[in-house]
Coordinates of C-alpha atoms and ligand atoms in Angstrom, one line a residue:
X245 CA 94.1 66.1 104.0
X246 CA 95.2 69.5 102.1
X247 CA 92.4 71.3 100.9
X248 CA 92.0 70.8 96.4
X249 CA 93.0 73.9 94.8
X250 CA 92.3 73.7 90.8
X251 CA 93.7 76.9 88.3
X252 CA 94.0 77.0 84.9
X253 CA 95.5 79.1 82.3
X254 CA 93.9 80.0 79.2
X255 CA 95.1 77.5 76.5
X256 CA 96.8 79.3 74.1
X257 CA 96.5 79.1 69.9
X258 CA 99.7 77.6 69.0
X259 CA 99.6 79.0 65.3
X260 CA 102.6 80.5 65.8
X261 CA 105.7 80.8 68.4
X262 CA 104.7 82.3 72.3
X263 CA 104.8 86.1 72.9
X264 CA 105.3 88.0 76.1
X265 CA 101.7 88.2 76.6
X266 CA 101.5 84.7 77.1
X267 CA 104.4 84.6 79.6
X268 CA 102.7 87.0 81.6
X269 CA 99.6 85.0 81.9
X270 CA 101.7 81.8 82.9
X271 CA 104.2 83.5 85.4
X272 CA 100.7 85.1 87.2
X273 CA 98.8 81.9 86.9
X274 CA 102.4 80.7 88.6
X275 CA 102.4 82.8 91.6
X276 CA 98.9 81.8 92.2
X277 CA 100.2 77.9 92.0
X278 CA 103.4 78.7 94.3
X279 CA 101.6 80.9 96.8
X280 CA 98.5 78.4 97.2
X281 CA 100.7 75.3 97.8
X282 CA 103.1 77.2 100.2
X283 CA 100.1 78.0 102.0
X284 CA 99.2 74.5 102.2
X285 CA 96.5 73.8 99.6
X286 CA 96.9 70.7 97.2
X287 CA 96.9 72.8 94.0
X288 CA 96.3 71.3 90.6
X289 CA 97.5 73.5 88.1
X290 CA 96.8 73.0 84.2
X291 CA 98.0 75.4 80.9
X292 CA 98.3 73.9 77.1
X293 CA 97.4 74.6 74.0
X294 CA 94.5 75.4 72.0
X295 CA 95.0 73.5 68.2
X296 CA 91.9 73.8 66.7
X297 CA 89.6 76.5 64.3
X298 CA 90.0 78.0 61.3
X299 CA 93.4 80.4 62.6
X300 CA 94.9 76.5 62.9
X301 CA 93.4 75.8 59.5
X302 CA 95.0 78.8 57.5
X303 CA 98.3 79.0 59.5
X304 CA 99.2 75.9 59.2
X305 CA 98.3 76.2 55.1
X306 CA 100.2 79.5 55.0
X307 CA 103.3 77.5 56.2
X308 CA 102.9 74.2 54.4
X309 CA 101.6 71.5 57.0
X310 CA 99.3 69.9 58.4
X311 CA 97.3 71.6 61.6
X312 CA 98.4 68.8 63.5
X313 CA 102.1 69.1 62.2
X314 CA 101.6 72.9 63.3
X315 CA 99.9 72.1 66.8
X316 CA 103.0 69.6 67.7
X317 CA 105.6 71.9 66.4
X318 CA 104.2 75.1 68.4
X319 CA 103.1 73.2 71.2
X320 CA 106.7 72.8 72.1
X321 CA 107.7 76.1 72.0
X322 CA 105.0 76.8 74.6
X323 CA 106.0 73.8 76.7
X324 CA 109.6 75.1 76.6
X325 CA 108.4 78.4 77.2
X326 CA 106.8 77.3 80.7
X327 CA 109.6 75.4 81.4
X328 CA 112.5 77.7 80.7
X329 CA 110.1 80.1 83.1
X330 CA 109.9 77.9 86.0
X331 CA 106.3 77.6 85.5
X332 CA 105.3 74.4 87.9
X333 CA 102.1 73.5 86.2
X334 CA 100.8 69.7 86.4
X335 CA 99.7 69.1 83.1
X336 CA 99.8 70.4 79.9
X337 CA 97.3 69.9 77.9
X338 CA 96.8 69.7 74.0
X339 CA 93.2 69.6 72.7
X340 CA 94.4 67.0 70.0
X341 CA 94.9 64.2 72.9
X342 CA 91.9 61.3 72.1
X343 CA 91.3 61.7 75.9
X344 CA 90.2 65.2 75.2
X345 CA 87.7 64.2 72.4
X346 CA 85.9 61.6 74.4
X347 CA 85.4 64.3 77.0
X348 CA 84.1 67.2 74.5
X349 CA 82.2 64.8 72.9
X350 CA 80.4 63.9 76.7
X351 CA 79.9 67.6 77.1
X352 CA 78.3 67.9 73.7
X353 CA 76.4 64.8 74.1
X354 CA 74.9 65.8 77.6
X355 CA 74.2 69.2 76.0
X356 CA 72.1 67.3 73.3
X357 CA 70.6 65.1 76.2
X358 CA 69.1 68.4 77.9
X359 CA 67.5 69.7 74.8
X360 CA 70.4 72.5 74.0
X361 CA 71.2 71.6 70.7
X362 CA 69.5 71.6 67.3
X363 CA 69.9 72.5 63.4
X364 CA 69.9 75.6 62.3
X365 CA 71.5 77.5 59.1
X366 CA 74.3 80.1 60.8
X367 CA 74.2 83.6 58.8
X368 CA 77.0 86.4 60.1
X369 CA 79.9 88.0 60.8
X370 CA 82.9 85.2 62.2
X371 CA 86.3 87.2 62.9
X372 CA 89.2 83.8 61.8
X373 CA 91.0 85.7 64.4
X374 CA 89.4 86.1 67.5
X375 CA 87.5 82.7 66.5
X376 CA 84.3 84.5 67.4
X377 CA 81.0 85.1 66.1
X378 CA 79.0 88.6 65.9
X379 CA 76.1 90.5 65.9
X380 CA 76.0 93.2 63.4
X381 CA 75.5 95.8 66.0
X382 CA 78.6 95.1 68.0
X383 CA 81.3 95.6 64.6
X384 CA 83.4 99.0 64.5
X385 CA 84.2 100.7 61.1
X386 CA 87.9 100.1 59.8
X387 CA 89.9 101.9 57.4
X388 CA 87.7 102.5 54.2
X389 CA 84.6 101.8 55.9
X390 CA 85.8 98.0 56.0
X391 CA 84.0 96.3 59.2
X392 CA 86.3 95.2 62.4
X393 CA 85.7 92.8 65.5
X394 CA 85.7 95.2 68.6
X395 CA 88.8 93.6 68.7
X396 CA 90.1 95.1 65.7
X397 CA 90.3 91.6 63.4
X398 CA 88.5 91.0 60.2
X399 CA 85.7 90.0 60.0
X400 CA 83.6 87.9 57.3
X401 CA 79.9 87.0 56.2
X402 CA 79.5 83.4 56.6
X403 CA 76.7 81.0 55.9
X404 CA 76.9 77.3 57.1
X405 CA 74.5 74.8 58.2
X406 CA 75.0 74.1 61.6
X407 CA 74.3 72.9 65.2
X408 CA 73.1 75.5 67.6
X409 CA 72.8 75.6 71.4
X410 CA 70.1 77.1 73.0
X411 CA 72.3 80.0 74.8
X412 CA 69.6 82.2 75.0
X413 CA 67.7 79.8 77.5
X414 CA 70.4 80.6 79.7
X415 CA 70.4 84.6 80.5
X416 CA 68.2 84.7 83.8
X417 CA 70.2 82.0 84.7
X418 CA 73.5 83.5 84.1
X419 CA 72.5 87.1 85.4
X420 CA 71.1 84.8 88.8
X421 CA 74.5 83.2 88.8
X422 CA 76.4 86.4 88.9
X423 CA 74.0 88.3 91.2
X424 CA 74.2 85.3 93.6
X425 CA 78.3 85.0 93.1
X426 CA 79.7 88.5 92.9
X427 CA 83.2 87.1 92.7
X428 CA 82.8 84.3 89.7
X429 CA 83.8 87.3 87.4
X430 CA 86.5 89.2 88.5
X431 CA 87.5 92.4 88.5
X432 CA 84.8 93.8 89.1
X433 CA 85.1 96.5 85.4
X434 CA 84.5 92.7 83.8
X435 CA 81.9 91.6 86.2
X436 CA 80.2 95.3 85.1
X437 CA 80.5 94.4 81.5
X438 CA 79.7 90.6 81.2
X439 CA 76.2 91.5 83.0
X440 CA 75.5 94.3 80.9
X441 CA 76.0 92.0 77.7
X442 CA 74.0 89.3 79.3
X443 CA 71.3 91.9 79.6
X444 CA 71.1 93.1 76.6
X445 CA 69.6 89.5 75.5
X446 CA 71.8 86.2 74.4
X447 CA 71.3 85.1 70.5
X448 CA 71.5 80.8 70.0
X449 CA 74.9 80.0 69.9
X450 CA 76.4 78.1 66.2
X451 CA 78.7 75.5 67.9
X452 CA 79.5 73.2 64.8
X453 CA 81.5 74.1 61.3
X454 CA 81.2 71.9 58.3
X455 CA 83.2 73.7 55.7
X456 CA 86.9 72.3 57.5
X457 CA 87.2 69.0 59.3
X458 CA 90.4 69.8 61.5
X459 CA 88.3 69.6 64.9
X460 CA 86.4 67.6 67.5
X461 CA 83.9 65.7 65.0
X462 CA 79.8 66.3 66.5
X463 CA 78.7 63.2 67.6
X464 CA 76.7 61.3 65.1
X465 CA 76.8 64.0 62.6
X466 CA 79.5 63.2 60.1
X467 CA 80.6 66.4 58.1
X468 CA 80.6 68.4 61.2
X469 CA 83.6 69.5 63.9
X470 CA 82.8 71.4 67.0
X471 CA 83.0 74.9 67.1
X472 CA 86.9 75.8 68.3
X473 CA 85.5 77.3 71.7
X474 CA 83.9 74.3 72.3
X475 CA 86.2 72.0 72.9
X476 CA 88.8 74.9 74.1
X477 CA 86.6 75.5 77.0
X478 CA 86.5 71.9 77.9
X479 CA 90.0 71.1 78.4
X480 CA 89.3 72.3 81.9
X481 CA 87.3 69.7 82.5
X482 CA 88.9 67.2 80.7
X483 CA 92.0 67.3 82.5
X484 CA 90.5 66.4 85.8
X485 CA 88.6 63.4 84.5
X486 CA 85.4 64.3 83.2
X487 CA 83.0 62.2 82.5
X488 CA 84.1 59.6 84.5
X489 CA 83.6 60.0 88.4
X490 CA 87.6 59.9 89.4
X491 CA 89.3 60.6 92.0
X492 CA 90.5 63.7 90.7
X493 CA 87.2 64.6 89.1
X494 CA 86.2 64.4 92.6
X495 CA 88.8 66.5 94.1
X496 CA 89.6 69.2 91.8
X497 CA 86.2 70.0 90.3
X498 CA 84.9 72.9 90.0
X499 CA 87.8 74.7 89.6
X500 CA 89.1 77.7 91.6
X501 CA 90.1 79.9 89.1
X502 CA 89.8 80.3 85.2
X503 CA 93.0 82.9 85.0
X504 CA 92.4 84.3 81.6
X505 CA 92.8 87.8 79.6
X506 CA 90.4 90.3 79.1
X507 CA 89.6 89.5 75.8
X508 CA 88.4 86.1 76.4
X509 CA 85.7 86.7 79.5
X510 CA 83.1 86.7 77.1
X511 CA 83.7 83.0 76.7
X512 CA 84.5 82.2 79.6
X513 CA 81.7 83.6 81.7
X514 CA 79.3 83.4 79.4
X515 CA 79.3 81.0 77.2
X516 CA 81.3 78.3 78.9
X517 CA 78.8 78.6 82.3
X518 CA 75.8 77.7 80.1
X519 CA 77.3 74.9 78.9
X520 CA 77.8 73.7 82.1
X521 CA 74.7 74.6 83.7
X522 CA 73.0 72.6 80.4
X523 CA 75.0 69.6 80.8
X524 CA 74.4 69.5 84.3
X525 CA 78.1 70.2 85.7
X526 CA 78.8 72.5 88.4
X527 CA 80.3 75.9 87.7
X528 CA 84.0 77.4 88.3
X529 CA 84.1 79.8 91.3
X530 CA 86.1 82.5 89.5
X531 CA 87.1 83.5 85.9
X532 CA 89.4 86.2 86.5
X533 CA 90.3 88.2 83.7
X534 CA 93.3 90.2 83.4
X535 CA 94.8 92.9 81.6
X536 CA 97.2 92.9 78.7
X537 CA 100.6 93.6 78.4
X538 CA 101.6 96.1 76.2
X539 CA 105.3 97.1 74.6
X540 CA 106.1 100.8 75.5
X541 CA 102.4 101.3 75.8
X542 CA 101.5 100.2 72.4
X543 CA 99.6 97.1 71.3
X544 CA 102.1 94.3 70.2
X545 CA 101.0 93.0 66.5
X546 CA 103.3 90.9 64.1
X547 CA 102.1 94.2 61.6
X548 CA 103.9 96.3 64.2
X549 CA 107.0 94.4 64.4
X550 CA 107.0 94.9 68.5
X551 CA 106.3 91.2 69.1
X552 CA 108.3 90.2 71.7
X553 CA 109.7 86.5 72.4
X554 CA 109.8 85.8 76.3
X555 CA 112.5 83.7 75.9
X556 CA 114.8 86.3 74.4
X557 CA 113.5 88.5 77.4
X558 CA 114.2 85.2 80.0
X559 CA 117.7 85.0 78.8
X560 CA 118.3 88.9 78.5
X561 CA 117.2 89.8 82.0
X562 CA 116.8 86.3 84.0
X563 CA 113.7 84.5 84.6
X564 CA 113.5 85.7 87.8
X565 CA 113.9 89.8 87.3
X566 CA 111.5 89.1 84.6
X567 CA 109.0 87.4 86.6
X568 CA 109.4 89.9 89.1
X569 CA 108.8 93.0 87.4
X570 CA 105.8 91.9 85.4
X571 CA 104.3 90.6 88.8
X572 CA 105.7 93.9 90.7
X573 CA 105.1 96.6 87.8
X574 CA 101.9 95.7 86.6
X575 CA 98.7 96.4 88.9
X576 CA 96.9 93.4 88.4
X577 CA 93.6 93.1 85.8
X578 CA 94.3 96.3 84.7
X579 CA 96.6 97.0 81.2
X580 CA 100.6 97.5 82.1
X581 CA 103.4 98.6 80.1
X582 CA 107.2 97.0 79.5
X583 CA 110.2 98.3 78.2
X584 CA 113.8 98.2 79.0
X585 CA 114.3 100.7 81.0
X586 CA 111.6 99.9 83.1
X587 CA 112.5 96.2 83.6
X588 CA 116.7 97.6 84.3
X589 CA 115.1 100.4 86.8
X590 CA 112.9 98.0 88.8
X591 CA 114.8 95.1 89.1
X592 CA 117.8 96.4 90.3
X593 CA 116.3 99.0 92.4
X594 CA 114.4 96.5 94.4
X595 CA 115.5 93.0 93.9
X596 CA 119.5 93.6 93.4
X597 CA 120.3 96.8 95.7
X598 CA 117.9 96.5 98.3
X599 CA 116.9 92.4 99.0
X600 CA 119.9 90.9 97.2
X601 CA 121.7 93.5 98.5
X602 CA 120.6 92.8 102.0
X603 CA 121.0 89.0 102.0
X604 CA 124.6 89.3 100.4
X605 CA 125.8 92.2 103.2
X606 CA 124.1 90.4 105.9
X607 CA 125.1 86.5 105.1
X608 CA 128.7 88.0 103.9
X609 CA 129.5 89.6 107.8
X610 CA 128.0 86.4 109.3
X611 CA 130.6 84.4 107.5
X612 CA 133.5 87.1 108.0
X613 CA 133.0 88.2 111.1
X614 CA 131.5 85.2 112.9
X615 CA 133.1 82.3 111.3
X616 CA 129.6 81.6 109.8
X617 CA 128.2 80.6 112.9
X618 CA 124.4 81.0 113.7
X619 CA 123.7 81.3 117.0
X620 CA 121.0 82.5 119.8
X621 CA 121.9 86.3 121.3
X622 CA 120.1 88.4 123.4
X623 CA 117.3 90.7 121.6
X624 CA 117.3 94.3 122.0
X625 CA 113.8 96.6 121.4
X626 CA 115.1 97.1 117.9
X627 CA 115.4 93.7 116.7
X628 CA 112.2 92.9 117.8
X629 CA 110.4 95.7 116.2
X630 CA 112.2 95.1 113.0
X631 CA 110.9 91.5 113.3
X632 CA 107.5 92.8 114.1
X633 CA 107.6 94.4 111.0
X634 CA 108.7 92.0 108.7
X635 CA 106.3 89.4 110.5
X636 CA 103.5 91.3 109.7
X637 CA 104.6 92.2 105.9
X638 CA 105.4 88.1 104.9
X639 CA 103.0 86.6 107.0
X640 CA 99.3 89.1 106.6
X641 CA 100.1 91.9 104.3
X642 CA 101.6 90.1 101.4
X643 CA 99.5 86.8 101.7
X644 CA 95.9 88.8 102.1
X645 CA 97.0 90.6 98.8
X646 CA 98.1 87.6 97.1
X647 CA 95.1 85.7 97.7
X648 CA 93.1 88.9 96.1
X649 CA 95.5 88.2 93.4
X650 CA 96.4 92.1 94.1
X651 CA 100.4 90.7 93.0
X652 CA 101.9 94.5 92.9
X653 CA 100.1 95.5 96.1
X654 CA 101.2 92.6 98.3
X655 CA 104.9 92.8 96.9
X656 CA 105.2 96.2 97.7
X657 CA 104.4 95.9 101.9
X658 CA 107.2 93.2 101.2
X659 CA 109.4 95.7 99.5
X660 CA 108.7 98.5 102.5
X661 CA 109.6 95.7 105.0
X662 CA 113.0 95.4 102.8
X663 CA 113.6 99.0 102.7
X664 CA 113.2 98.7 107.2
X665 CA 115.7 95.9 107.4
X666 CA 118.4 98.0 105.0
X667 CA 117.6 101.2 107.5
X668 CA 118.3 98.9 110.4
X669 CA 121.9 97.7 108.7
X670 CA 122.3 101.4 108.3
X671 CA 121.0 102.5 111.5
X672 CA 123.0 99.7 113.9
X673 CA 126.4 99.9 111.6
X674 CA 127.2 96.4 112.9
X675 CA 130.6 97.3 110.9
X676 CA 131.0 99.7 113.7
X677 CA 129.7 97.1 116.6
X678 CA 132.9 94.7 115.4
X679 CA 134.7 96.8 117.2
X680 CA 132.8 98.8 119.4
X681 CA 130.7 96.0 121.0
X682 CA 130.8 92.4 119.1
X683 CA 128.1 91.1 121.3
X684 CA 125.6 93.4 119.9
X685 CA 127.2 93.2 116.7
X686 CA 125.6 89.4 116.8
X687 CA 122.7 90.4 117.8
X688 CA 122.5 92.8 114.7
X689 CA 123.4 90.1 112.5
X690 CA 121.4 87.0 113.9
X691 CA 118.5 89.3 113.6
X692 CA 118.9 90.1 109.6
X693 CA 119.5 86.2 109.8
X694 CA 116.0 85.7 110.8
X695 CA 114.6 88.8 108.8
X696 CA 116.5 87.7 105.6
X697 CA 114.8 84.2 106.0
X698 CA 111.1 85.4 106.7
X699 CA 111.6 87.9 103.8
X700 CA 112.9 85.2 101.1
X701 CA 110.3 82.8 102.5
X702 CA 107.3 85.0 101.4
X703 CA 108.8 86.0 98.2
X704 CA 109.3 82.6 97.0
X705 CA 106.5 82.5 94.5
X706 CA 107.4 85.0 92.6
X707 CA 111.6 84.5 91.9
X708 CA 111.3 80.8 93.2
X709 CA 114.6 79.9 91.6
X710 CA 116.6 82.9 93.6
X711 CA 115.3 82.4 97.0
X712 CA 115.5 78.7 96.7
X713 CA 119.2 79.4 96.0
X714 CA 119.3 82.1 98.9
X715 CA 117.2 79.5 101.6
X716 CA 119.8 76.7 100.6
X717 CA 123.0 78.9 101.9
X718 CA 120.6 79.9 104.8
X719 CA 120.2 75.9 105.2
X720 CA 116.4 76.6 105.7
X721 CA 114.6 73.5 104.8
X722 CA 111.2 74.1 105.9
X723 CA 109.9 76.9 103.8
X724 CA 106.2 77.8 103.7
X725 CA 104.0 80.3 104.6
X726 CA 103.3 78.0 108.3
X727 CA 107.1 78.1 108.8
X728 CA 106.9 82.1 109.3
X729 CA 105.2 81.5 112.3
X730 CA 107.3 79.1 113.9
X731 CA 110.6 80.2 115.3
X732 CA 111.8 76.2 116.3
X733 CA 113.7 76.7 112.6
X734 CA 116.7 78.8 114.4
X735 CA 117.1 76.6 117.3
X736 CA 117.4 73.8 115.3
X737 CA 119.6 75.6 113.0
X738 CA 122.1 76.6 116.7
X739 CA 121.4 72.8 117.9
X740 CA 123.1 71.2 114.1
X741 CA 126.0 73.7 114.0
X742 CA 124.7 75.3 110.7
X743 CA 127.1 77.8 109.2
X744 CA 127.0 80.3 106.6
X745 CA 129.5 80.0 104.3
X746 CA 131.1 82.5 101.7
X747 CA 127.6 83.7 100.0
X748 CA 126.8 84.2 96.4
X749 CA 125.0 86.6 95.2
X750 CA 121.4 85.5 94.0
X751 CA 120.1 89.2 92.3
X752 CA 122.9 90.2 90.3
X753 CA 122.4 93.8 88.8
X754 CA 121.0 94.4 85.4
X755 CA 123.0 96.4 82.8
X756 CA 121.5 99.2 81.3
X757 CA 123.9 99.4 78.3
X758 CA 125.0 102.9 76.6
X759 CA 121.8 102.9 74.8
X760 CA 118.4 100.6 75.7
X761 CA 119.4 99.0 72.2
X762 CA 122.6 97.4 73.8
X763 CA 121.1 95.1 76.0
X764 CA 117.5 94.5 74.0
X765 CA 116.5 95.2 70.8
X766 CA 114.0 98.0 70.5
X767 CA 110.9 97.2 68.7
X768 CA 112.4 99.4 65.3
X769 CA 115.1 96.7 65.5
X770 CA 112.7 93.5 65.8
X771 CA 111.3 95.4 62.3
X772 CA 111.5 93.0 59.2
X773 CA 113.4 90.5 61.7
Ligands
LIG889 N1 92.9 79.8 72.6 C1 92.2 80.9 73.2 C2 91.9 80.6 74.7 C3 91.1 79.4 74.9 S1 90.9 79.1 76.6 C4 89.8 77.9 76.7 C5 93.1 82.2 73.1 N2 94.4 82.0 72.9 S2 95.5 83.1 72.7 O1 96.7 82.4 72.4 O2 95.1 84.1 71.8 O3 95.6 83.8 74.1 C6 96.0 83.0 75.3 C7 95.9 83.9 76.5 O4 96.9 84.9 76.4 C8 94.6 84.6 76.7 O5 94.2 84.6 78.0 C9 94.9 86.0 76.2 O6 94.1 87.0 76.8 C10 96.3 86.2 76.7 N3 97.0 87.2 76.0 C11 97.2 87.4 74.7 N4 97.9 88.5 74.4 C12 98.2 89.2 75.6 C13 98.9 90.3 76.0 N5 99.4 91.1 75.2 N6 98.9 90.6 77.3 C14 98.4 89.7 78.3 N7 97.8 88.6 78.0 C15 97.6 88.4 76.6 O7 92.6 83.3 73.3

C-alpha cells in the first residue's frame, strides 16, 4: 500500500476576495501534492478557509452581513480560485462546518483534561489584524508615535476575562522538540527565530473572547468563543477525523507538512505544537514557512492599491505560465518579486521558445517527415548522451530538489536539460538528415520523442494542464516519476501503431504589449479601482 502523505495549506481569512499571495501558497502547496503522488505516495491534501475572529466580525459589519453571510460568500471566491488554478486538493475546509466544532471543542476539552486551561483576566495589546496578541516589548513605533504589530497593523489595549492555557509549561518542551527535530521548522532563518523567541520565555496564552460570539463556543462556559487561532489551527486535525480513531485519522496523521507563510510560524510552531503536546496528540513533522510575494518589490496593501487578483493574472497570462513563473522565479522561503515583464520574459523564454518550442519542432517533423510513425532506430553516442542527460535531470536532480521543496533549483537542472535537447536539434539539423541521410534523421527524431516525453513527465507538477495536453498527442499513458525509468513505454508505443499527429502548440508565447499597461494593469491603474 502507498505510503500516507498529509499537507496542508494555511486556511486563509476570507474577509475579503483572494490575492496573489494566496495563489502562491496554493500553486506551491500544489506542486508538493502533484510531485508526491507522481512519486507514488497516497497524498491527502487539504486548504479552506479561516471564518472566524474579530477581522470576520468588523468586515463583515463594514459590508452589512452576517460573518457567516461573509464566510460563504468569500469562501467561494477562494474555492474558485483553487479551481480555476488547477489546484488538486482533497478537501476544503471551512471552520464553520459542525464537524469542525466537535473537533475544536475535543482539542479544548483534552487541553482542560491535562490541566492547560484556567481563568484569568487578559490585559494587552491584540492587533484585529494579524489576530494576535503581544507583549509590550515586541510593538514598533508608527507614524506619530502611534504603536504597530511587528507586522505593521494596529494594535489595541484590551481587557477581557478569559480562559488561558498554560503555554508557558511548554518551552523546554518545545526547545527539546526542535533540538531533537531540526527539520519540524523549516528554513532553517525560521527555525533560528522560532527558538530564539521560545527562549526568551513563553507568557500563558488567552485562548477565549467574550466581548463577540461569532466563534467556536468554550465548552461549558456560555459567553465565551475560542480564541480565532484556536480553532484555525485545528482544522488540520479535524479534517482527517480527529477525535475519533478513523481510518484516515490513522493514515494521515501527523501530517507531513504545515505549508504556511512567514508570518504565521509563530503559530504554527509554537503555539499549535503545545497544544498538541497538552492534549496528548502527536506533532506535524514540518511547518515550513515561506516567503511572501511582493508586487514590483513592494508590499501589496488595499492602502497601496497594488492588490492583485490571481484570477485576473490566471486569465491574463494562463494558469500554467503563471504557475510556472512563481514556482521557477521565486527561490523558495525566501521573499520574490512579480511584475509583468518578468512573468512575459520568463515564460516565454523558457516554457514557450525553448520546451514548447522543442515539443512542437520535434512532434511537428515526426508527423511531416515520418508520417507520424514512432518507431525503434539504431542509437548513435549522441542520442544516448542526450538521454543520459535528461535521465539524470527528470529522474535525480529535479526530484531531490523538489522533495527539499528547493522548486526554482530543481526546475532549473530541468531547464539546462531543455537547453541540451534544443543544442542537439541544432547540432544534428535532422532538417538536413531528410535529405542527407533519413535513417539518421529517425534516429534524431525518435530520440527528442523519448527526451520530449521524460522532460514533460517531470514537469508535470508544475504546468499539469500543458503536459497533460502534450503527453496525450505523445499517447503516453503511464506518466510518473517510476515510468522515467522504464523504457517498455516505447516498445509498446512501436507494438500499437501509435502515431503523432498534426501537434498543437501547448506554450503559446506571451505578449508583451507596447507598454506593460497593455497586457496588465500596473498597480497606478488598479488605484481607486
Ligand atoms: N487565517 C490565517 C491562517 C490560519 S492557518 C491555521 C491567515 N490567513 S491569511 O489569509 O492572512 O493568509 C493565508 C496564507 O497566505 C498565509 O500562509 C500567509 O502567510 C499567506 N500570504 C498572505 N500574503 C502573502 C503574500 N503576499 N505572499 C505570500 N504569501 C502570503 O494568516
Amino acid at each position: 500500500m502507498a505510503e500516507p502523505f498529509y499537507l496542508t495549506t494555511a486556511i486563509s481569512y476570507p474577509n475579503g476576495k483572494p490575492h496573489i499571495g494566496h495563489a502562491y501558497e496554493a500553486i506551491a502547496a500544489d506542486v508538493i501534492a502533484r510531485f508526491q503522488r507522481l512519486r507514488g505516495r497516497d497524498v491527502r491534501f487539504q486548504t479552506g478557509t479561516d471564518v472566524h475572529g474579530l477581522k470576520m466580525v468588523q468586515a463583515a459589519r463594514d459590508k452589512g452581513v452576517t460573518p457567516r453571510e461573509l464566510a460563504d460568500e468569500m469562501s467561494g471566491y477562494f474555492k474558485e480560485m483553487d479551481d480555476l488554478l488547477d489546484i488538486s486538493y482533497d478537501r476544503f475546509i471551512q471552520t464553520s462546518e459542525p464537524e469542525h466544532y466537535r473537533t475544536s471543542q475535543a482539542i479544548w476539552n483534552a487541553m482542560v483534561e491535562a490541566g492547560d486551561i484556567y481563568m484569568g483576566r487578559y490585559e494587552g495589546w491584540y492587533s484585529v489584524r494579524d489576530e494576535a496578541f503581544y507583549d509590550e516589548k515586541e510593538l514598533v513605533d508608527g507614524e506619530g508615535g502611534q504603536k504597530l504589530s511587528p507586522n505593521g497593523a494596529p494594535v489595541e489595549w484590551t481587557v477581557e476575562e478569559s480562559w488561558f492555557f498554560r503555554l508557558s509549561r511548554f518551552q523546554e518542551p518545545l526547545l527539546k522538540h526542535y533540538e531533537e527535530h531540526p527539520e519540524f521548522i523549516q528554513p532553517d532563518s525560521r527555525r533560528n527565530e522560532v527558538m530564539s523567541f521560545v527562549k526568551g520565555g513563553l507568557s500563558d496564552l488567552s485562548v477565549s473572547r467574550s466581548s463577540f460570539d461569532w466563534g467556536v463556543p468554550v465548552p461549558d462556559s456560555p459567553g465565551h468563543v475560542m480564541y480565532v487561532w484556536v480553532d484555525a489551527l485545528t482544522n488540520y486535525i479535524t479534517g482527517v477525523g480527529y477525535p475519533d480513531d478513523t481510518p484516515d485519522w490513522k493514515r494521515y496523521w501527523p501530517a507531513d507538512i504545515h505549508l504556511i507563510g512567514k508570518d504565521i510560524v509563530r503559530f504554527h510552531a509554537v503555539y499549535w505544537p503545545a497544544f498538541l503536546m497538552s492534549a496528548g496528540i502527536a506533532l506535524p513533522r514540518q511547518v515550513f514557512g515561506h516567503g511572501f510575494l511582493l508586487n514590483r518589490g513592494e508590499k501589496m496593501s488595499k492602502s497601496v492599491g497594488n492588490v492583485v487578483d490571481p484570477v485576473d493574472m490566471a486569465n491574463a497570462y494562463g494558469v500554467d505560465p503563471l504557475r510556472y513563473f512563481l514556482m521557477r522565479e521565486v527561490s523558495f522561503g525566501q521573499d520574490g518579486s512579480y511584475s509583468h515583464e518578468a512573468i512575459v520574459t520568463r515564460c516565454n523564454a523558457e516554457l514557450a521558445n525553448s520546451f514548447g518550442n522543442l515539443a512542437q519542432r520535434s512532434l511537428s517533423m515526426i508527423f511531416k517527415n515520418l508520417d507520424g510513425e514512432v518507431s525503434a532506430a539504431p542509437e548513435h553516442a549522441d542520442d544516448i548522451e542526450l538521454l543520459a542527460i535528461v535521465r539524470t535531470a527528470c529522474s535525480e536532480e529535479l526530484p531531490k530538489a523538489f522533495d527539499e521543496l528547493a522548486f526554482s533549483v530543481g526546475i532549473e537542472a530541468w531547464m539546462k536539460a531543455v537547453f541540451a535537447c534544443n543544442q542537439y536539434f541544432d547540432t544534428q539539423a535532422p532538417w538536413t538528415l531528410r535529405k542527407t541521410d533519413p535513417e539518421r534523421m529517425k534516429s534524431v527524431l525518435m530520440t527528442l520523442f523519448k527526451a520530449v516525453r521524460d522532460l514533460a513527465i517531470a514537469i508535470q507538477p508544475v504546468v499539469p494542464g500543458s503536459t497533460g495536453r502534450l503527453l496525450d498527442q505523445m499517447g503516453v499513458n503511464d506518466r510518473d516519476f517510476a515510468a522515467l525509468s522504464d523504457d517498455r513505454w516505447f516498445d509498446s508505443l512501436v507494438a500499437t501503431g501509435f502515431r503523432v499527429a498534426q501537434p498543437v502548440g501547448v506554450f503559446p508565447p506571451l505578449e508583451l504589449g507596447e507598454t506593460a499597461a497593455d497586457r496588465y494593469p500596473l498597480p497606478s491603474q488598479l488605484q481607486g479601482a
